PDB file of C-alpha atoms in Angstrom:
ATOM      1  CA  UNK A   1     225.713 222.105  51.646  1.00  0.00           C
ATOM      2  CA  UNK A   2     228.434 221.519  54.240  1.00  0.00           C
ATOM      3  CA  UNK A   3     226.553 223.699  56.716  1.00  0.00           C
ATOM      4  CA  UNK A   4     223.411 221.629  56.232  1.00  0.00           C
ATOM      5  CA  UNK A   5     225.375 218.405  56.748  1.00  0.00           C
ATOM      6  CA  UNK A   6     226.991 219.676  59.951  1.00  0.00           C
ATOM      7  CA  UNK A   7     223.587 220.777  61.278  1.00  0.00           C
ATOM      8  CA  UNK A   8     222.237 217.303  60.557  1.00  0.00           C
ATOM      9  CA  UNK A   9     225.138 215.659  62.369  1.00  0.00           C
ATOM     10  CA  UNK A  10     224.686 217.981  65.367  1.00  0.00           C
ATOM     11  CA  UNK A  11     220.984 217.146  65.463  1.00  0.00           C
ATOM     12  CA  UNK A  12     221.760 213.415  65.226  1.00  0.00           C
ATOM     13  CA  UNK A  13     224.201 213.556  68.143  1.00  0.00           C
ATOM     14  CA  UNK A  14     221.781 215.662  70.205  1.00  0.00           C
ATOM     15  CA  UNK A  15     218.973 213.146  69.611  1.00  0.00           C
ATOM     16  CA  UNK A  16     221.192 210.169  70.390  1.00  0.00           C
ATOM     17  CA  UNK A  17     222.411 211.915  73.548  1.00  0.00           C
ATOM     18  CA  UNK A  18     218.881 212.608  74.727  1.00  0.00           C
ATOM     19  CA  UNK A  19     217.839 208.997  74.099  1.00  0.00           C
ATOM     20  CA  UNK A  20     220.941 207.698  75.904  1.00  0.00           C
ATOM     21  CA  UNK A  21     220.273 210.011  78.855  1.00  0.00           C
ATOM     22  CA  UNK A  22     216.625 208.919  79.045  1.00  0.00           C
ATOM     23  CA  UNK A  23     217.501 205.225  78.921  1.00  0.00           C
ATOM     24  CA  UNK A  24     220.176 205.688  81.595  1.00  0.00           C
ATOM     25  CA  UNK A  25     217.675 207.457  83.859  1.00  0.00           C
ATOM     26  CA  UNK A  26     215.151 204.686  83.197  1.00  0.00           C
ATOM     27  CA  UNK A  27     217.628 201.966  84.230  1.00  0.00           C
ATOM     28  CA  UNK A  28     218.526 203.883  87.395  1.00  0.00           C
ATOM     29  CA  UNK A  29     214.855 204.397  88.278  1.00  0.00           C
ATOM     30  CA  UNK A  30     214.054 200.706  87.748  1.00  0.00           C
ATOM     31  CA  UNK A  31     217.002 199.657  89.933  1.00  0.00           C
ATOM     32  CA  UNK A  32     215.927 202.047  92.700  1.00  0.00           C
ATOM     33  CA  UNK A  33     212.330 200.796  92.577  1.00  0.00           C
ATOM     34  CA  UNK A  34     213.521 197.195  92.613  1.00  0.00           C
ATOM     35  CA  UNK A  35     215.642 197.762  95.709  1.00  0.00           C
ATOM     36  CA  UNK A  36     212.776 199.574  97.457  1.00  0.00           C
ATOM     37  CA  UNK A  37     210.321 196.770  96.702  1.00  0.00           C
ATOM     38  CA  UNK A  38     212.760 194.135  97.933  1.00  0.00           C
ATOM     39  CA  UNK A  39     213.376 196.089 101.121  1.00  0.00           C
ATOM     40  CA  UNK A  40     209.764 196.886 102.065  1.00  0.00           C
ATOM     41  CA  UNK A  41     208.000 193.859 100.542  1.00  0.00           C
ATOM     42  CA  UNK A  42     210.262 190.840 101.036  1.00  0.00           C
ATOM     43  CA  UNK A  43     209.382 187.612  99.285  1.00  0.00           C
ATOM     44  CA  UNK A  44     206.933 185.500 101.269  1.00  0.00           C
ATOM     45  CA  UNK A  45     208.142 182.067 102.378  1.00  0.00           C
ATOM     46  CA  UNK A  46     206.809 179.264 100.197  1.00  0.00           C
ATOM     47  CA  UNK A  47     203.694 177.543 101.419  1.00  0.00           C
ATOM     48  CA  UNK A  48     203.961 173.838 102.190  1.00  0.00           C
ATOM     49  CA  UNK A  49     202.623 171.487  99.564  1.00  0.00           C
ATOM     50  CA  UNK A  50     199.587 169.542 100.677  1.00  0.00           C
ATOM     51  CA  UNK A  51     199.988 165.807 100.209  1.00  0.00           C
ATOM     52  CA  UNK A  52     197.503 164.133  97.878  1.00  0.00           C
ATOM     53  CA  UNK A  53     194.769 162.177  99.611  1.00  0.00           C
ATOM     54  CA  UNK A  54     195.526 158.564 100.384  1.00  0.00           C
ATOM     55  CA  UNK A  55     193.334 155.607  99.575  1.00  0.00           C
ATOM     56  CA  UNK A  56     191.810 155.879 103.070  1.00  0.00           C
ATOM     57  CA  UNK A  57     190.110 159.166 102.211  1.00  0.00           C
ATOM     58  CA  UNK A  58     186.602 157.704 102.292  1.00  0.00           C
ATOM     59  CA  UNK A  59     186.062 157.545  98.530  1.00  0.00           C
ATOM     60  CA  UNK A  60     184.854 154.233  97.236  1.00  0.00           C
ATOM     61  CA  UNK A  61     187.231 152.266  95.039  1.00  0.00           C
ATOM     62  CA  UNK A  62     184.601 151.986  92.320  1.00  0.00           C
ATOM     63  CA  UNK A  63     184.333 155.784  92.134  1.00  0.00           C
ATOM     64  CA  UNK A  64     188.109 156.143  91.876  1.00  0.00           C
ATOM     65  CA  UNK A  65     188.187 153.504  89.154  1.00  0.00           C
ATOM     66  CA  UNK A  66     185.422 155.280  87.199  1.00  0.00           C
ATOM     67  CA  UNK A  67     187.187 158.624  87.426  1.00  0.00           C
ATOM     68  CA  UNK A  68     190.497 157.067  86.391  1.00  0.00           C
ATOM     69  CA  UNK A  69     188.848 155.374  83.397  1.00  0.00           C
ATOM     70  CA  UNK A  70     187.172 158.620  82.352  1.00  0.00           C
ATOM     71  CA  UNK A  71     190.469 160.525  82.513  1.00  0.00           C
ATOM     72  CA  UNK A  72     192.220 157.790  80.541  1.00  0.00           C
ATOM     73  CA  UNK A  73     189.463 157.816  77.890  1.00  0.00           C
ATOM     74  CA  UNK A  74     189.635 161.630  77.653  1.00  0.00           C
ATOM     75  CA  UNK A  75     193.419 161.693  77.201  1.00  0.00           C
ATOM     76  CA  UNK A  76     193.450 158.855  74.651  1.00  0.00           C
ATOM     77  CA  UNK A  77     194.177 160.243  71.133  1.00  0.00           C
TER      78      UNK A  77
END
């Protein structure tokens, strides 16, 4: 019985060691890929935000009022 228990403990430590080794290699591989991506594909600069159209955009005030009323009616609970 003691021999069976020691074999089980050896197998447990071997399995835990293999899992630990695999996870360590996975973390190293992810860090290497991350550094390569950051080096060869740097983050693009942010694009400027386009300002919303002003009231002089050529849209009639009645149309804007109708759209605003429709949105208000839609959002009303």
